Amino acid sequence: MRYLMSFLILIAVSLYMLGVGRYEISYNEILSTLFSFGNNINIDDRVPYIILEVRLPRVILAIFVGATLGIAGASFQAIFRNPLASPEILGVASGAGFGAALALLLGLNIYFLTIFAFVFGILTLILTLIIARDMENRIMIILGGIIISALFQSLIALLKYIADPQDTLPAITYWLLGSLSVSDFGQLLFCCTGMLAGGIIIVLYKWKHNLLMLDDNEAKSLGLNITKLRILLIFASTLIVSCIVSICGIIGWVGLIIPHIARIISGSNTATVIPFSLFIGAIFMVIIDTLSRSLSAEELPISILSAIIGALFFIVILYRSKGIMKL
């Protein structure tokens, strides 16, 4: 019942946000455009284009991005038994960002940009695991991620330094700040398919995340192949982050704060935290994207808004928990 209510809230918020923007659209016009009824309503010719070509693809992408970042964050916090873990902790976002920046520097089109970001995101995970060497040592994995993240952040800075300051540098900077503006349906389909695949893997193993929070020896005594499961879930989260960066740029904070909000609502059982993180993340991202495109004449970068609002949320969470965060 709680999941049904969360789903209905997500649908209601999404429909509401379709009408919000610099060009106001009534909900009769939205419903008429989406479901092809209410032909007696005089609809401006611009309305179908604004809804179907501009706002609806952004809302769909926001749902996928928010939902998958939310569950990836919940998964990582269980895998590493750390409430401060997030999908960016292994440096995948930095690696994928470097791939996108490299494609922009080389003047490649949007498809090559997507491929470069995706490939470098996966490559980052491989390098992190090579450095860590021991998949049962969570600290080594995190340290490997920090090292690789710093390396690719430096490489991104190098690309910015050598980029044309009149043309390429602004494009790289704006891309890395994040945007849900969709320019190509094929790119949207490819990236959403990757996010969906990673999300399905995490949801299918949602109940096993509780076992990952046990001591490794205790989990093994229950018959769990902890190394295999950890690699699978890390790969699923990497797939999600790589696809998101390849189409949206780097979006922080969402995977960190959403699981905490889900725990406040559903408790500490990860089998329920993950589904709630899915719905809450989707709602959060739809709202953030609407604010991004409607607060000012120029679209605000998603990462700026997500950081500001995410930080405020996290302050409230810390205050409520009196500085003690529990998984």
Coordinates of N, CA and C in Angstrom, one line a residue, residues 7-245:
F7 N 3.9 5.7 -5.6 CA 3.8 5.7 -7.1 C 2.8 6.8 -7.5
L8 N 1.7 6.8 -6.8 CA 0.6 7.8 -7.2 C 1.1 9.2 -6.9
I9 N 1.9 9.4 -5.9 CA 2.5 10.8 -5.6 C 3.4 11.1 -6.7
L10 N 4.2 10.2 -7.1 CA 5.2 10.4 -8.2 C 4.4 10.8 -9.5
I11 N 3.4 10.1 -9.9 CA 2.6 10.5 -11.1 C 2.0 11.8 -10.9
A12 N 1.4 12.1 -9.7 CA 0.8 13.5 -9.5 C 1.8 14.6 -9.6
V13 N 3.0 14.4 -9.0 CA 4.0 15.4 -9.1 C 4.5 15.6 -10.5
S14 N 4.7 14.5 -11.2 CA 5.1 14.6 -12.6 C 4.2 15.4 -13.5
L15 N 2.9 15.1 -13.4 CA 1.9 15.8 -14.2 C 1.8 17.2 -13.8
Y16 N 1.9 17.5 -12.5 CA 1.9 18.9 -12.0 C 3.1 19.7 -12.6
M17 N 4.2 19.1 -12.6 CA 5.4 19.8 -13.1 C 5.4 20.0 -14.6
L18 N 4.6 19.2 -15.3 CA 4.5 19.5 -16.8 C 3.9 20.8 -17.1
G19 N 3.1 21.3 -16.1 CA 2.5 22.6 -16.4 C 3.2 23.8 -15.8
V20 N 4.3 23.5 -15.1 CA 5.1 24.6 -14.5 C 6.3 25.0 -15.4
G21 N 6.4 26.3 -15.5 CA 7.6 26.8 -16.3 C 7.3 28.2 -16.7
R22 N 8.2 28.7 -17.6 CA 8.0 30.1 -18.0 C 6.8 30.3 -18.9
Y23 N 6.4 29.2 -19.6 CA 5.2 29.2 -20.3 C 4.2 28.3 -19.6
E24 N 3.2 29.0 -18.9 CA 2.2 28.2 -18.1 C 1.3 27.4 -19.0
I25 N 1.0 26.2 -18.6 CA 0.1 25.3 -19.3 C -1.0 24.8 -18.3
S26 N -2.2 24.9 -18.7 CA -3.3 24.4 -17.8 C -3.3 22.9 -17.8
Y27 N -3.9 22.3 -16.8 CA -3.9 20.8 -16.7 C -4.9 20.2 -17.6
N28 N -5.9 20.9 -18.1 CA -6.8 20.4 -19.1 C -6.0 20.3 -20.4
E29 N -5.2 21.2 -20.7 CA -4.3 21.2 -21.9 C -3.3 20.0 -21.8
I30 N -2.8 19.8 -20.6 CA -1.8 18.7 -20.4 C -2.5 17.4 -20.7
L31 N -3.6 17.1 -20.0 CA -4.4 15.9 -20.2 C -4.8 15.7 -21.6
S32 N -5.3 16.8 -22.2 CA -5.8 16.7 -23.6 C -4.6 16.3 -24.5
T33 N -3.5 16.9 -24.3 CA -2.3 16.6 -25.2 C -1.8 15.1 -24.9
L34 N -1.7 14.7 -23.7 CA -1.2 13.4 -23.4 C -2.1 12.3 -23.7
F35 N -3.4 12.5 -23.5 CA -4.4 11.3 -23.7 C -5.3 11.6 -24.8
S36 N -5.1 12.7 -25.6 CA -5.9 12.9 -26.8 C -7.4 13.0 -26.6
F37 N -7.8 13.6 -25.5 CA -9.2 13.9 -25.3 C -9.4 15.4 -25.0
G38 N -10.7 15.8 -24.9 CA -10.9 17.2 -24.7 C -10.7 18.0 -25.9
N39 N -11.2 17.5 -27.1 CA -10.9 18.2 -28.3 C -11.6 19.6 -28.4
N40 N -12.6 19.8 -27.5 CA -13.3 21.1 -27.5 C -12.5 22.2 -26.9
I41 N -11.4 21.9 -26.3 CA -10.5 22.9 -25.7 C -9.7 23.5 -26.8
N42 N -9.6 24.8 -26.8 CA -8.8 25.6 -27.7 C -7.4 25.6 -27.2
I43 N -6.5 24.7 -27.8 CA -5.1 24.6 -27.4 C -4.2 25.3 -28.4
D44 N -3.4 26.1 -27.8 CA -2.3 26.8 -28.6 C -1.5 25.8 -29.3
D45 N -1.1 26.1 -30.5 CA -0.3 25.1 -31.3 C 1.1 24.8 -30.6
R46 N 1.5 25.7 -29.8 CA 2.8 25.5 -29.1 C 2.8 24.5 -28.0
V47 N 1.6 24.3 -27.4 CA 1.4 23.4 -26.3 C 1.9 22.0 -26.5
P48 N 1.4 21.3 -27.6 CA 1.9 19.9 -27.8 C 3.4 19.8 -27.9
Y49 N 4.0 20.8 -28.6 CA 5.4 20.8 -28.8 C 6.1 21.0 -27.4
I50 N 5.7 21.9 -26.6 CA 6.3 22.2 -25.3 C 6.2 20.9 -24.4
I51 N 5.0 20.3 -24.4 CA 4.8 19.2 -23.5 C 5.6 17.9 -24.1
L52 N 5.3 17.6 -25.3 CA 5.8 16.3 -25.8 C 7.3 16.3 -26.2
E53 N 7.8 17.5 -26.7 CA 9.2 17.6 -27.2 C 10.1 18.1 -26.2
V54 N 9.6 18.9 -25.2 CA 10.5 19.6 -24.3 C 10.4 19.1 -22.9
R55 N 9.2 19.2 -22.3 CA 9.0 18.9 -20.9 C 8.9 17.4 -20.6
L56 N 8.1 16.7 -21.3 CA 7.9 15.3 -21.0 C 9.2 14.4 -21.1
P57 N 10.0 14.6 -22.1 CA 11.3 13.9 -22.1 C 12.2 14.2 -20.9
R58 N 12.1 15.5 -20.4 CA 12.9 15.9 -19.3 C 12.3 15.2 -18.0
V59 N 11.0 15.2 -17.9 CA 10.4 14.5 -16.7 C 10.7 13.0 -16.7
I60 N 10.6 12.4 -17.8 CA 11.0 11.0 -17.9 C 12.4 10.7 -17.5
L61 N 13.3 11.5 -18.1 CA 14.7 11.4 -17.7 C 15.0 11.7 -16.2
A62 N 14.3 12.7 -15.7 CA 14.4 13.0 -14.3 C 14.0 11.9 -13.4
I63 N 12.9 11.2 -13.8 CA 12.4 10.0 -13.0 C 13.5 8.9 -13.0
F64 N 14.0 8.6 -14.2 CA 15.0 7.6 -14.3 C 16.3 7.9 -13.5
V65 N 16.8 9.2 -13.7 CA 18.0 9.6 -13.0 C 17.8 9.6 -11.5
G66 N 16.7 10.2 -11.0 CA 16.5 10.3 -9.5 C 16.3 8.9 -8.9
A67 N 15.5 8.1 -9.6 CA 15.2 6.7 -9.1 C 16.4 5.9 -9.0
T68 N 17.2 5.9 -10.1 CA 18.4 5.0 -10.1 C 19.5 5.5 -9.2
L69 N 19.7 6.8 -9.1 CA 20.7 7.3 -8.2 C 20.3 7.1 -6.8
G70 N 19.0 7.1 -6.5 CA 18.5 6.8 -5.1 C 18.8 5.4 -4.7
I71 N 18.5 4.4 -5.6 CA 18.7 3.1 -5.2 C 20.2 2.7 -5.2
A72 N 21.0 3.3 -6.1 CA 22.4 3.1 -6.2 C 23.1 3.6 -4.9
G73 N 22.6 4.8 -4.4 CA 23.1 5.3 -3.1 C 22.8 4.4 -2.0
A74 N 21.6 3.9 -1.9 CA 21.2 2.9 -0.9 C 22.0 1.6 -0.9
S75 N 22.3 1.2 -2.1 CA 23.1 0.0 -2.3 C 24.5 0.2 -1.8
F76 N 25.1 1.3 -2.2 CA 26.5 1.6 -1.8 C 26.6 1.7 -0.3
Q77 N 25.6 2.4 0.3 CA 25.7 2.5 1.8 C 25.6 1.2 2.5
A78 N 24.9 0.2 1.9 CA 24.9 -1.1 2.5 C 26.1 -1.9 2.2
I79 N 26.6 -1.8 0.9 CA 27.8 -2.5 0.6 C 29.0 -2.1 1.4
F80 N 29.2 -0.8 1.6 CA 30.3 -0.3 2.4 C 30.0 0.0 3.9
R81 N 28.8 -0.3 4.3 CA 28.4 -0.1 5.7 C 28.7 1.3 6.1
N82 N 28.5 2.2 5.3 CA 28.9 3.6 5.6 C 27.8 4.5 5.1
P83 N 27.2 5.3 6.1 CA 26.1 6.2 5.7 C 26.5 7.4 4.8
L84 N 27.8 7.6 4.7 CA 28.3 8.7 3.8 C 28.7 8.2 2.4
A85 N 28.5 6.9 2.1 CA 28.8 6.4 0.8 C 27.8 6.9 -0.2
S86 N 28.3 7.1 -1.4 CA 27.4 7.5 -2.5 C 27.9 6.9 -3.8
P87 N 27.1 6.9 -4.9 CA 27.5 6.3 -6.1 C 28.8 6.9 -6.7
E88 N 29.2 8.1 -6.3 CA 30.4 8.7 -6.8 C 31.7 8.3 -6.1
I89 N 31.5 7.4 -5.0 CA 32.7 7.2 -4.1 C 33.8 6.4 -4.8
L90 N 33.5 5.7 -5.9 CA 34.6 4.9 -6.6 C 35.2 5.7 -7.8
G91 N 34.8 6.9 -7.9 CA 35.4 7.7 -9.0 C 34.8 7.6 -10.3
V92 N 33.7 6.8 -10.4 CA 33.1 6.6 -11.7 C 32.6 7.8 -12.4
A93 N 32.0 8.7 -11.6 CA 31.5 10.0 -12.1 C 32.6 10.8 -12.7
S94 N 33.8 10.8 -12.0 CA 34.9 11.6 -12.5 C 35.4 11.0 -13.8
G95 N 35.5 9.6 -13.9 CA 36.0 9.0 -15.1 C 35.0 9.2 -16.3
A96 N 33.7 9.1 -16.0 CA 32.7 9.3 -17.1 C 32.8 10.8 -17.5
G97 N 32.9 11.7 -16.5 CA 33.0 13.1 -16.9 C 34.3 13.4 -17.7
F98 N 35.4 12.7 -17.4 CA 36.6 12.9 -18.3 C 36.3 12.4 -19.7
G99 N 35.6 11.3 -19.8 CA 35.3 10.8 -21.2 C 34.4 11.8 -22.0
A100 N 33.4 12.4 -21.3 CA 32.6 13.4 -22.0 C 33.4 14.6 -22.3
A101 N 34.2 15.1 -21.4 CA 35.0 16.3 -21.7 C 36.0 16.0 -22.9
L102 N 36.6 14.8 -22.9 CA 37.5 14.4 -24.0 C 36.7 14.5 -25.3
A103 N 35.5 13.9 -25.4 CA 34.7 13.9 -26.6 C 34.4 15.4 -27.0
L104 N 34.1 16.2 -26.1 CA 33.8 17.6 -26.4 C 35.1 18.3 -27.0
L105 N 36.2 18.0 -26.4 CA 37.5 18.6 -26.8 C 37.8 18.2 -28.2
L106 N 37.5 16.9 -28.6 CA 37.8 16.4 -29.9 C 36.7 16.8 -30.9
G107 N 35.7 17.5 -30.5 CA 34.6 17.9 -31.4 C 33.7 16.8 -31.9
L108 N 33.6 15.8 -31.1 CA 32.7 14.6 -31.5 C 31.2 14.9 -31.2
N109 N 30.4 14.2 -31.9 CA 28.9 14.4 -31.8 C 28.4 13.7 -30.5
I110 N 27.1 13.9 -30.3 CA 26.5 13.5 -29.0 C 26.6 12.0 -28.8
Y111 N 26.6 11.2 -29.9 CA 26.6 9.7 -29.7 C 28.0 9.3 -29.2
F112 N 29.1 9.9 -29.8 CA 30.4 9.6 -29.4 C 30.6 10.1 -27.9
L113 N 30.1 11.2 -27.6 CA 30.2 11.7 -26.2 C 29.6 10.7 -25.3
T114 N 28.4 10.2 -25.6 CA 27.8 9.1 -24.8 C 28.6 7.9 -24.6
I115 N 29.2 7.4 -25.7 CA 30.0 6.2 -25.7 C 31.3 6.5 -24.9
F116 N 31.9 7.6 -25.1 CA 33.2 7.9 -24.4 C 32.9 8.0 -22.9
A117 N 31.8 8.7 -22.5 CA 31.5 8.8 -21.0 C 31.2 7.4 -20.4
F118 N 30.5 6.6 -21.2 CA 30.1 5.2 -20.7 C 31.4 4.4 -20.6
V119 N 32.2 4.4 -21.6 CA 33.4 3.5 -21.6 C 34.4 3.9 -20.5
F120 N 34.6 5.2 -20.3 CA 35.5 5.7 -19.3 C 35.0 5.5 -17.9
G121 N 33.6 5.5 -17.7 CA 33.0 5.2 -16.5 C 33.3 3.7 -16.1
I122 N 33.1 2.8 -17.0 CA 33.4 1.4 -16.7 C 34.9 1.2 -16.5
L123 N 35.8 1.9 -17.3 CA 37.2 1.8 -17.1 C 37.6 2.2 -15.7
T124 N 37.0 3.3 -15.2 CA 37.3 3.8 -13.9 C 37.1 2.7 -12.8
L125 N 35.9 2.0 -13.0 CA 35.7 0.9 -12.0 C 36.7 -0.2 -12.1
I126 N 37.1 -0.6 -13.3 CA 38.2 -1.6 -13.5 C 39.5 -1.2 -12.8
L127 N 39.9 0.1 -13.0 CA 41.1 0.6 -12.4 C 41.0 0.6 -10.9
T128 N 39.8 1.0 -10.4 CA 39.6 1.0 -8.9 C 39.8 -0.4 -8.4
L129 N 39.2 -1.4 -9.0 CA 39.3 -2.7 -8.5 C 40.7 -3.3 -8.6
I130 N 41.4 -2.9 -9.7 CA 42.8 -3.3 -9.8 C 43.6 -2.8 -8.7
I131 N 43.4 -1.5 -8.3 CA 44.2 -0.9 -7.3 C 43.8 -1.6 -5.9
A132 N 42.5 -1.8 -5.7 CA 42.1 -2.4 -4.4 C 42.6 -3.8 -4.3
R133 N 42.6 -4.6 -5.4 CA 43.1 -6.0 -5.4 C 42.2 -6.9 -4.6
D134 N 41.9 -6.6 -3.4 CA 41.1 -7.5 -2.5 C 39.7 -7.0 -2.4
M135 N 38.8 -7.7 -3.0 CA 37.4 -7.3 -3.1 C 36.7 -7.5 -1.7
E136 N 37.3 -8.2 -0.8 CA 36.7 -8.3 0.5 C 37.2 -7.2 1.5
N137 N 38.1 -6.4 1.0 CA 38.6 -5.3 1.8 C 37.9 -4.0 1.4
R138 N 36.8 -3.6 2.1 CA 36.0 -2.4 1.7 C 36.9 -1.1 1.7
I139 N 37.7 -1.0 2.7 CA 38.6 0.2 2.8 C 39.5 0.4 1.6
M140 N 40.1 -0.7 1.1 CA 40.9 -0.6 0.0 C 40.1 -0.2 -1.3
I141 N 38.9 -0.7 -1.4 CA 38.1 -0.3 -2.5 C 37.8 1.2 -2.5
I142 N 37.4 1.7 -1.3 CA 37.2 3.1 -1.2 C 38.4 3.9 -1.5
L143 N 39.5 3.5 -0.9 CA 40.8 4.3 -1.2 C 41.2 4.2 -2.7
G144 N 41.0 3.1 -3.3 CA 41.2 3.0 -4.7 C 40.3 4.0 -5.5
G145 N 39.0 4.1 -5.1 CA 38.1 5.0 -5.7 C 38.6 6.4 -5.6
I146 N 39.0 6.8 -4.4 CA 39.5 8.1 -4.1 C 40.7 8.5 -5.0
I147 N 41.6 7.5 -5.1 CA 42.8 7.8 -5.9 C 42.4 8.0 -7.4
I148 N 41.6 7.1 -7.9 CA 41.2 7.2 -9.3 C 40.4 8.4 -9.6
S149 N 39.5 8.8 -8.6 CA 38.7 10.0 -8.8 C 39.6 11.2 -8.8
A150 N 40.6 11.3 -8.0 CA 41.6 12.4 -8.0 C 42.3 12.5 -9.3
L151 N 42.7 11.3 -9.8 CA 43.4 11.2 -11.1 C 42.6 11.8 -12.2
F152 N 41.3 11.4 -12.3 CA 40.5 11.8 -13.4 C 40.1 13.3 -13.2
Q153 N 39.9 13.7 -12.0 CA 39.6 15.1 -11.8 C 40.8 16.0 -12.3
S154 N 42.0 15.5 -12.1 CA 43.2 16.2 -12.6 C 43.2 16.2 -14.1
L155 N 42.8 15.1 -14.7 CA 42.8 15.0 -16.2 C 41.7 15.9 -16.7
I156 N 40.6 16.1 -16.1 CA 39.5 17.0 -16.5 C 40.1 18.4 -16.4
A157 N 40.8 18.7 -15.4 CA 41.4 20.1 -15.2 C 42.4 20.3 -16.4
L158 N 43.1 19.3 -16.7 CA 44.1 19.4 -17.9 C 43.4 19.7 -19.2
L159 N 42.3 19.0 -19.4 CA 41.5 19.2 -20.6 C 40.9 20.6 -20.7
K160 N 40.5 21.1 -19.5 CA 40.0 22.5 -19.5 C 41.1 23.5 -19.8
Y161 N 42.3 23.2 -19.3 CA 43.4 24.1 -19.5 C 43.8 24.2 -21.0
I162 N 43.7 23.1 -21.7 CA 44.1 23.1 -23.1 C 43.0 23.4 -24.1
A163 N 41.7 23.5 -23.5 CA 40.6 23.7 -24.4 C 40.5 25.1 -24.9
D164 N 39.9 25.3 -26.0 CA 39.6 26.7 -26.5 C 38.7 27.5 -25.6
P165 N 39.2 28.6 -25.0 CA 38.4 29.3 -24.0 C 37.2 30.0 -24.6
Q166 N 37.1 30.1 -25.9 CA 36.0 30.8 -26.5 C 34.9 29.9 -26.9
D167 N 35.2 28.6 -27.0 CA 34.2 27.6 -27.5 C 34.1 26.4 -26.7
T168 N 35.2 25.6 -26.7 CA 35.2 24.3 -26.1 C 35.1 24.3 -24.5
L169 N 35.9 25.3 -23.9 CA 35.9 25.3 -22.5 C 34.5 25.6 -21.9
P170 N 33.8 26.6 -22.4 CA 32.4 26.8 -21.9 C 31.5 25.5 -22.0
A171 N 31.7 24.8 -23.2 CA 30.9 23.6 -23.4 C 31.2 22.5 -22.4
I172 N 32.5 22.3 -22.1 CA 32.9 21.3 -21.1 C 32.4 21.7 -19.7
T173 N 32.6 23.0 -19.3 CA 32.2 23.4 -18.0 C 30.7 23.3 -17.8
Y174 N 29.9 23.7 -18.8 CA 28.5 23.6 -18.7 C 28.0 22.1 -18.6
W175 N 28.6 21.3 -19.4 CA 28.3 19.9 -19.4 C 28.5 19.3 -18.1
L176 N 29.6 19.5 -17.5 CA 30.0 18.9 -16.2 C 29.1 19.4 -15.1
L177 N 28.5 20.6 -15.2 CA 27.6 21.1 -14.2 C 26.2 20.4 -14.2
G178 N 25.9 19.8 -15.3 CA 24.7 18.9 -15.3 C 23.5 19.6 -15.9
S179 N 22.8 18.9 -16.7 CA 21.5 19.4 -17.3 C 20.7 18.2 -17.8
L180 N 19.4 18.3 -17.6 CA 18.5 17.2 -18.1 C 17.9 17.6 -19.5
S181 N 18.4 18.5 -20.1 CA 17.9 18.9 -21.5 C 18.2 17.8 -22.4
V182 N 17.2 17.3 -23.1 CA 17.3 16.1 -24.0 C 17.3 16.6 -25.4
S183 N 18.3 16.3 -26.2 CA 18.3 16.7 -27.6 C 18.1 15.6 -28.6
D184 N 18.2 14.3 -28.1 CA 18.2 13.2 -29.1 C 17.5 12.0 -28.4
F185 N 16.4 11.5 -29.1 CA 15.6 10.4 -28.5 C 16.4 9.2 -28.4
G186 N 17.3 8.9 -29.4 CA 18.1 7.7 -29.3 C 19.1 7.7 -28.1
Q187 N 19.7 8.8 -27.8 CA 20.5 8.9 -26.7 C 19.7 8.7 -25.4
L188 N 18.5 9.3 -25.3 CA 17.7 9.1 -24.1 C 17.3 7.6 -24.0
L189 N 17.0 6.9 -25.0 CA 16.6 5.5 -25.0 C 17.8 4.7 -24.5
F190 N 19.0 4.9 -25.1 CA 20.2 4.1 -24.7 C 20.5 4.3 -23.3
C191 N 20.5 5.5 -22.8 CA 20.9 5.8 -21.4 C 19.9 5.3 -20.4
C192 N 18.6 5.5 -20.7 CA 17.6 5.0 -19.8 C 17.6 3.5 -19.7
T193 N 17.9 2.8 -20.9 CA 18.0 1.4 -20.9 C 19.1 0.9 -19.9
G194 N 20.2 1.6 -20.0 CA 21.3 1.2 -19.1 C 21.0 1.5 -17.6
M195 N 20.4 2.6 -17.3 CA 19.9 2.9 -16.0 C 18.9 1.8 -15.5
L196 N 18.0 1.5 -16.4 CA 17.0 0.5 -16.0 C 17.6 -0.9 -15.7
A197 N 18.6 -1.3 -16.5 CA 19.3 -2.6 -16.3 C 20.0 -2.6 -14.9
G198 N 20.7 -1.5 -14.7 CA 21.4 -1.5 -13.4 C 20.4 -1.4 -12.2
G199 N 19.3 -0.7 -12.4 CA 18.3 -0.6 -11.3 C 17.7 -1.9 -11.0
I200 N 17.4 -2.7 -12.1 CA 16.7 -4.0 -11.9 C 17.6 -4.9 -11.1
I201 N 18.9 -4.9 -11.4 CA 19.8 -5.8 -10.6 C 19.8 -5.4 -9.2
I202 N 19.8 -4.1 -8.8 CA 19.9 -3.7 -7.4 C 18.6 -4.1 -6.7
V203 N 17.4 -3.9 -7.4 CA 16.1 -4.2 -6.8 C 15.9 -5.7 -6.6
L204 N 16.4 -6.5 -7.6 CA 16.3 -7.9 -7.5 C 17.0 -8.5 -6.2
Y205 N 18.1 -7.8 -5.9 CA 18.9 -8.3 -4.7 C 18.7 -7.4 -3.5
K206 N 17.6 -6.7 -3.4 CA 17.4 -5.7 -2.4 C 17.4 -6.4 -1.0
W207 N 16.9 -7.6 -0.8 CA 16.9 -8.2 0.5 C 18.3 -8.7 0.9
K208 N 19.1 -9.0 -0.1 CA 20.5 -9.4 0.3 C 21.4 -8.3 0.8
H209 N 21.0 -7.1 0.6 CA 21.8 -6.0 1.1 C 21.8 -6.0 2.6
N210 N 20.8 -6.5 3.3 CA 20.8 -6.7 4.7 C 22.0 -7.6 5.2
L211 N 22.2 -8.6 4.4 CA 23.3 -9.6 4.7 C 24.7 -8.9 4.5
L212 N 24.7 -8.0 3.5 CA 26.0 -7.3 3.3 C 26.4 -6.5 4.4
M213 N 25.5 -6.1 5.3 CA 25.8 -5.2 6.4 C 26.3 -6.0 7.6
L214 N 26.2 -7.4 7.5 CA 26.7 -8.2 8.5 C 28.2 -8.3 8.4
D215 N 28.9 -8.8 9.4 CA 30.3 -9.1 9.3 C 30.5 -10.1 8.2
D216 N 31.6 -10.0 7.4 CA 31.9 -10.8 6.3 C 31.8 -12.3 6.6
N217 N 32.4 -12.7 7.7 CA 32.5 -14.1 8.1 C 31.1 -14.6 8.4
E218 N 30.3 -13.8 9.0 CA 28.9 -14.2 9.4 C 28.1 -14.3 8.1
A219 N 28.2 -13.4 7.2 CA 27.5 -13.5 5.9 C 27.9 -14.7 5.1
K220 N 29.2 -15.1 5.1 CA 29.6 -16.3 4.5 C 29.0 -17.5 5.1
S221 N 28.9 -17.5 6.4 CA 28.3 -18.7 7.2 C 26.9 -18.9 6.8
L222 N 26.2 -17.9 6.3 CA 24.8 -18.0 5.9 C 24.7 -18.4 4.4
G223 N 25.9 -18.7 3.8 CA 25.9 -19.2 2.4 C 26.0 -18.1 1.3
L224 N 26.3 -16.9 1.7 CA 26.4 -15.8 0.8 C 27.7 -15.7 0.2
N225 N 27.8 -15.7 -1.2 CA 29.1 -15.4 -1.8 C 29.3 -13.9 -1.9
I226 N 29.9 -13.3 -0.8 CA 29.9 -11.9 -0.6 C 30.7 -11.2 -1.7
T227 N 31.8 -11.8 -2.2 CA 32.6 -11.1 -3.2 C 31.9 -11.0 -4.5
K228 N 31.2 -12.1 -4.9 CA 30.5 -12.1 -6.2 C 29.3 -11.1 -6.1
L229 N 28.6 -11.1 -5.0 CA 27.5 -10.2 -4.9 C 27.9 -8.7 -4.9
R230 N 29.0 -8.5 -4.1 CA 29.5 -7.1 -4.1 C 30.0 -6.6 -5.4
I231 N 30.7 -7.4 -6.2 CA 31.1 -7.0 -7.6 C 29.9 -6.8 -8.4
L232 N 28.8 -7.6 -8.4 CA 27.7 -7.5 -9.2 C 26.9 -6.1 -8.9
L233 N 26.8 -5.8 -7.6 CA 26.1 -4.6 -7.2 C 26.9 -3.4 -7.5
I234 N 28.2 -3.4 -7.4 CA 29.1 -2.3 -7.7 C 29.0 -2.1 -9.2
F235 N 29.0 -3.1 -10.0 CA 28.9 -3.0 -11.5 C 27.6 -2.4 -11.8
A236 N 26.5 -2.8 -11.2 CA 25.1 -2.2 -11.5 C 25.1 -0.7 -11.2
S237 N 25.7 -0.3 -10.1 CA 25.7 1.1 -9.7 C 26.6 1.9 -10.7
T238 N 27.7 1.3 -11.1 CA 28.6 1.9 -12.1 C 27.9 2.1 -13.4
L239 N 27.1 1.1 -13.8 CA 26.4 1.2 -15.1 C 25.4 2.4 -15.0
I240 N 24.7 2.5 -13.8 CA 23.8 3.6 -13.6 C 24.5 5.0 -13.7
V241 N 25.6 5.1 -13.0 CA 26.3 6.4 -12.9 C 26.9 6.8 -14.3
S242 N 27.5 5.8 -15.0 CA 28.0 6.0 -16.3 C 27.0 6.5 -17.3
C243 N 25.8 5.9 -17.3 CA 24.7 6.3 -18.2 C 24.2 7.7 -17.8
I244 N 24.1 8.0 -16.6 CA 23.6 9.3 -16.1 C 24.6 10.4 -16.6
V245 N 25.9 10.2 -16.3 CA 26.9 11.2 -16.7 C 27.0 11.4 -18.2

